[in-house]
């Protein structure tokens, strides 16, 4: 018998139907991967199961019984737990308080903290998690917060656990412990629905794979019945020739020179030169200072020492505004936090940094604006019913393309991409890579910050490696190798290993 | 549109009932109110009563329109009532017949007070990061103190005829000056908010301050400016009020800030910022003024009126909340 049986699920947003009768089944003690491009409807389908969205049509059966799911608490009482892509713990509370939030053990009307910590310890031990229940959530790295979230789900007796891109912001080692945990959960008979775009993970962890496309089923396969090529093909409905459409371009004269740039505790003594036509990769572990450095190149923070030369002239950026007027664009790592104004429309988001172009004697030229946005939206292949819809109605990948569209409108000379394809499907990824290459080939320059090794190596002409806030090496395209990069990433970390790598401390 | 994704089916883009209610709820409420009042008291729609409602709406409305700008950025301005009183007193002081000054001097002094307090508010909130609630609460007290200091809390009588025309006069013998001022202000504000970059930036700052900053917007300047707009409009309301009651009174504007906030909120502007509409505020203004006027005509006790108005404000926000779930 199936643990979960969803049939004919329909859902519309803003009058646009995004799920056209989707079927999905999950068996106990298995991992079922759910795959598809952005906007294929994976997250929407799972949010219907978790009670976040009320679906418009169809039936959900849990352990054979029709289930009425109207709210997240309905779903929870039926044993469904969802680990969201973006976690939202109560940061000021401890691990234990987060796990038992709303169900704290009580003695005479007061929270029984002794009991709370004892129970949490027992729970964490049973999951082989080595962490202190008294630690505040905000002190934990993302991966451990995720583990806490999973522990919480298990403590609530969830036997259906949905994981939406659980590995999008954690390191390889942390992925291993996540997989161990998944294996434990399977052994207990828990069913896991696993949403991810990472092929290697899917093939390691999934027992079954269901692919959605444009809000409908493409098919369901058992492990071993399908390979990567076929899987990609089924998701996009076309063959992707190469994931990285990198073309050789002649590298032009220097456009950006950075000399001995320093900001204490963020990055130290960084120098490099960026040339026209070049895609320059920046690689480093999370916390190595990559994003901090980019923030200063864009005027969000100001360096203490060193200088920045743009086309041979020294510049200082007091704010992002200065950087934008000098022709620099920044696709930030944090799409919702710094990239988009979620309540505003796609159109208004797209023109936000370039609005000056659509102003004539102080007044906005709304027709010209609309036309330009429509052109940009179609050239980047953003899937939407109308550019007047709020940008939050789009799927993650399409939102990211809106961020891209918005910067393309400013016609920049340099674009900084910080993790541009995090949590994005293969189809959109390939499209973003293509845009990046075309843009560089036109004599512009790209800085690409990436945690994904294949991406950095596939796209860059040169890779600079940062380690522990410092520069640790440079590789030309012919010298690229994963081993060399990994070694450079750890170059300045040997002496402080114990500080940075908590999991080694027992 | 041609670039649409063929895989996404587009249904008829009708509004759900919820969306309809949340978008037009206040407008429907206003129309119903007018119909009911007309049925009970046909005098409600007499020319003189309409003129009366609009004149009072204009004064309150100036505060609410300014407040809309502030609330759209996610802030709040508690000082508008006090600024109104302050500007009213200082302009009345210079409009006394004994002073023998041109009426423009009095107006400029009043507007100047608004400008100063508004700039103070704006600088506190944007550059010194004082929470808007606290910053404007402080300047409310400051403005009130300045008001009392001027004459030791005594009223200012006998204002010049030209000055009094601003509040009590009718242009062409029938159109109250206050209404004309309000219409001009509205035209300017609609243009600012919907036809200029500045207006777009206000929505962006309120919707996501960080994203607006990264997009190259001078967010501090935007935030600072909305407090100036709010205070200047409040000052204008104070000047008109002094002119209308033909004297400067220290209690002018007391409690008006809550009315202004209520009007903005009834109009569907979110206190969280980034979401709202100016025409909604206009409906909010008219709804509250029609209600007050109607209940007065029906002879409803003021204390009951307060209770009714409280429920109206809450009800309007409840309707608006229906749509916020998605």
PDB file of C-alpha atoms in Angstrom, chain A residues 11-18 20 53 56 214 298-300 319-321 324 330 332 336-344 347-348 351-353 355-356 359 362-364 366 369 374 377-378 381-387 389 392 406-407, chain B residues 1-16 19 190-219 221 272-276 323-326:
ATOM      1  CA  UNK A  11      -3.795  24.256  -8.553  1.00  0.00           C
ATOM      2  CA  UNK A  12      -4.027  27.766  -9.981  1.00  0.00           C
ATOM      3  CA  UNK A  13      -2.338  30.995  -8.989  1.00  0.00           C
ATOM      4  CA  UNK A  14      -3.587  34.370 -10.151  1.00  0.00           C
ATOM      5  CA  UNK A  15      -5.821  32.643 -12.678  1.00  0.00           C
ATOM      6  CA  UNK A  16      -2.960  30.618 -14.158  1.00  0.00           C
ATOM      7  CA  UNK A  17      -3.192  26.875 -13.725  1.00  0.00           C
ATOM      8  CA  UNK A  18       0.221  25.528 -12.704  1.00  0.00           C
ATOM      9  CA  UNK A  20      -2.912  20.192 -14.426  1.00  0.00           C
ATOM     10  CA  UNK A  53      -1.303  25.724  -0.471  1.00  0.00           C
ATOM     11  CA  UNK A  56      -8.139  23.258  -6.256  1.00  0.00           C
ATOM     12  CA  UNK A 214       4.891  22.218 -17.114  1.00  0.00           C
ATOM     13  CA  UNK A 298      29.822  46.723  -5.725  1.00  0.00           C
ATOM     14  CA  UNK A 299      29.980  49.402  -3.022  1.00  0.00           C
ATOM     15  CA  UNK A 300      27.818  47.616  -0.443  1.00  0.00           C
ATOM     16  CA  UNK A 319      27.262  52.873  -2.396  1.00  0.00           C
ATOM     17  CA  UNK A 320      25.845  50.413  -4.930  1.00  0.00           C
ATOM     18  CA  UNK A 321      24.554  53.467  -6.750  1.00  0.00           C
ATOM     19  CA  UNK A 324      25.741  50.896 -11.024  1.00  0.00           C
ATOM     20  CA  UNK A 330      25.645  42.286  -9.197  1.00  0.00           C
ATOM     21  CA  UNK A 332      23.477  38.529  -5.548  1.00  0.00           C
ATOM     22  CA  UNK A 336      14.851  37.144  -2.081  1.00  0.00           C
ATOM     23  CA  UNK A 337      16.874  39.175   0.386  1.00  0.00           C
ATOM     24  CA  UNK A 338      18.802  41.433  -1.965  1.00  0.00           C
ATOM     25  CA  UNK A 339      17.719  40.638  -5.485  1.00  0.00           C
ATOM     26  CA  UNK A 340      14.002  41.232  -5.788  1.00  0.00           C
ATOM     27  CA  UNK A 341      11.274  43.413  -4.331  1.00  0.00           C
ATOM     28  CA  UNK A 342       8.799  40.570  -3.933  1.00  0.00           C
ATOM     29  CA  UNK A 343       5.520  42.525  -3.750  1.00  0.00           C
ATOM     30  CA  UNK A 344       6.364  44.483  -6.914  1.00  0.00           C
ATOM     31  CA  UNK A 347       7.990  44.735 -14.879  1.00  0.00           C
ATOM     32  CA  UNK A 348       8.780  47.110 -12.023  1.00  0.00           C
ATOM     33  CA  UNK A 351      13.425  48.344 -14.558  1.00  0.00           C
ATOM     34  CA  UNK A 352      14.351  49.274 -10.989  1.00  0.00           C
ATOM     35  CA  UNK A 353      18.050  50.058 -11.601  1.00  0.00           C
ATOM     36  CA  UNK A 355      14.435  53.563 -14.566  1.00  0.00           C
ATOM     37  CA  UNK A 356      16.340  56.683 -15.603  1.00  0.00           C
ATOM     38  CA  UNK A 359      12.110  58.980 -17.794  1.00  0.00           C
ATOM     39  CA  UNK A 362      10.754  63.830 -14.975  1.00  0.00           C
ATOM     40  CA  UNK A 363       7.872  61.562 -15.970  1.00  0.00           C
ATOM     41  CA  UNK A 364       7.973  57.808 -16.506  1.00  0.00           C
ATOM     42  CA  UNK A 366       5.333  53.567 -19.108  1.00  0.00           C
ATOM     43  CA  UNK A 369       9.143  50.691 -20.166  1.00  0.00           C
ATOM     44  CA  UNK A 374       8.512  42.484 -22.667  1.00  0.00           C
ATOM     45  CA  UNK A 377      11.496  38.861 -20.660  1.00  0.00           C
ATOM     46  CA  UNK A 378      11.109  37.002 -23.924  1.00  0.00           C
ATOM     47  CA  UNK A 381      12.698  33.088 -21.861  1.00  0.00           C
ATOM     48  CA  UNK A 382      11.029  33.954 -18.547  1.00  0.00           C
ATOM     49  CA  UNK A 383       7.850  31.951 -18.153  1.00  0.00           C
ATOM     50  CA  UNK A 384       4.969  34.125 -17.033  1.00  0.00           C
ATOM     51  CA  UNK A 385       1.433  34.956 -18.038  1.00  0.00           C
ATOM     52  CA  UNK A 386       2.032  38.688 -17.751  1.00  0.00           C
ATOM     53  CA  UNK A 387       4.840  41.015 -16.740  1.00  0.00           C
ATOM     54  CA  UNK A 389       2.088  39.845 -12.100  1.00  0.00           C
ATOM     55  CA  UNK A 392       6.720  36.365  -6.161  1.00  0.00           C
ATOM     56  CA  UNK A 406      16.998  43.692 -14.385  1.00  0.00           C
ATOM     57  CA  UNK A 407      20.768  43.982 -14.659  1.00  0.00           C
TER      58      UNK A 407
ATOM     59  CA  UNK B   1       1.490  38.447 -25.553  1.00  0.00           C
ATOM     60  CA  UNK B   2       3.704  36.387 -27.752  1.00  0.00           C
ATOM     61  CA  UNK B   3       6.497  35.434 -25.391  1.00  0.00           C
ATOM     62  CA  UNK B   4       4.215  33.480 -23.112  1.00  0.00           C
ATOM     63  CA  UNK B   5       5.067  29.981 -22.211  1.00  0.00           C
ATOM     64  CA  UNK B   6       2.855  27.661 -24.231  1.00  0.00           C
ATOM     65  CA  UNK B   7       2.917  25.100 -21.450  1.00  0.00           C
ATOM     66  CA  UNK B   8       1.116  27.378 -19.027  1.00  0.00           C
ATOM     67  CA  UNK B   9      -2.594  27.417 -19.625  1.00  0.00           C
ATOM     68  CA  UNK B  10      -4.213  30.733 -19.048  1.00  0.00           C
ATOM     69  CA  UNK B  11      -7.664  30.634 -17.639  1.00  0.00           C
ATOM     70  CA  UNK B  12     -10.005  33.571 -17.874  1.00  0.00           C
ATOM     71  CA  UNK B  13      -8.353  36.113 -15.659  1.00  0.00           C
ATOM     72  CA  UNK B  14     -11.324  36.831 -13.501  1.00  0.00           C
ATOM     73  CA  UNK B  15     -10.888  37.958  -9.942  1.00  0.00           C
ATOM     74  CA  UNK B  16     -11.841  35.617  -7.195  1.00  0.00           C
ATOM     75  CA  UNK B  19      -9.749  39.517  -4.373  1.00  0.00           C
ATOM     76  CA  UNK B 190      -0.592  61.109  -7.794  1.00  0.00           C
ATOM     77  CA  UNK B 191       1.973  62.303 -10.306  1.00  0.00           C
ATOM     78  CA  UNK B 192       4.834  61.840  -7.859  1.00  0.00           C
ATOM     79  CA  UNK B 193       3.777  58.381  -6.801  1.00  0.00           C
ATOM     80  CA  UNK B 194       2.792  56.836 -10.111  1.00  0.00           C
ATOM     81  CA  UNK B 195       4.470  58.868 -12.816  1.00  0.00           C
ATOM     82  CA  UNK B 196       7.963  59.479 -11.519  1.00  0.00           C
ATOM     83  CA  UNK B 197      11.021  57.426 -10.596  1.00  0.00           C
ATOM     84  CA  UNK B 198      10.705  58.794  -7.097  1.00  0.00           C
ATOM     85  CA  UNK B 199       7.321  57.138  -6.611  1.00  0.00           C
ATOM     86  CA  UNK B 200       8.554  53.795  -7.913  1.00  0.00           C
ATOM     87  CA  UNK B 201      11.490  53.991  -5.529  1.00  0.00           C
ATOM     88  CA  UNK B 202       9.124  54.556  -2.593  1.00  0.00           C
ATOM     89  CA  UNK B 203       7.382  51.263  -3.357  1.00  0.00           C
ATOM     90  CA  UNK B 204      10.736  49.530  -3.818  1.00  0.00           C
ATOM     91  CA  UNK B 205      12.147  50.833  -0.532  1.00  0.00           C
ATOM     92  CA  UNK B 206       9.040  49.695   1.331  1.00  0.00           C
ATOM     93  CA  UNK B 207       8.921  46.338  -0.438  1.00  0.00           C
ATOM     94  CA  UNK B 208      12.543  45.353   0.125  1.00  0.00           C
ATOM     95  CA  UNK B 209      14.996  47.891   1.469  1.00  0.00           C
ATOM     96  CA  UNK B 210      18.071  45.752   0.705  1.00  0.00           C
ATOM     97  CA  UNK B 211      17.079  44.964  -2.849  1.00  0.00           C
ATOM     98  CA  UNK B 212      16.345  48.643  -3.447  1.00  0.00           C
ATOM     99  CA  UNK B 213      19.752  49.591  -2.068  1.00  0.00           C
ATOM    100  CA  UNK B 214      21.542  47.016  -4.231  1.00  0.00           C
ATOM    101  CA  UNK B 215      19.632  48.298  -7.261  1.00  0.00           C
ATOM    102  CA  UNK B 216      21.415  51.612  -6.808  1.00  0.00           C
ATOM    103  CA  UNK B 217      18.646  53.561  -5.117  1.00  0.00           C
ATOM    104  CA  UNK B 218      19.624  56.149  -2.518  1.00  0.00           C
ATOM    105  CA  UNK B 219      17.330  54.593   0.047  1.00  0.00           C
ATOM    106  CA  UNK B 221      17.188  59.986   0.807  1.00  0.00           C
ATOM    107  CA  UNK B 272       4.501  46.627   6.496  1.00  0.00           C
ATOM    108  CA  UNK B 273       5.269  48.858   3.515  1.00  0.00           C
ATOM    109  CA  UNK B 274       5.599  48.319  -0.201  1.00  0.00           C
ATOM    110  CA  UNK B 275       1.953  47.616  -0.847  1.00  0.00           C
ATOM    111  CA  UNK B 276      -0.840  50.171  -1.127  1.00  0.00           C
ATOM    112  CA  UNK B 323      -6.341  38.339   0.166  1.00  0.00           C
ATOM    113  CA  UNK B 324      -3.011  38.382   1.944  1.00  0.00           C
ATOM    114  CA  UNK B 325      -2.951  34.643   2.617  1.00  0.00           C
ATOM    115  CA  UNK B 326      -1.666  33.528  -0.762  1.00  0.00           C
TER     116      UNK B 326
END
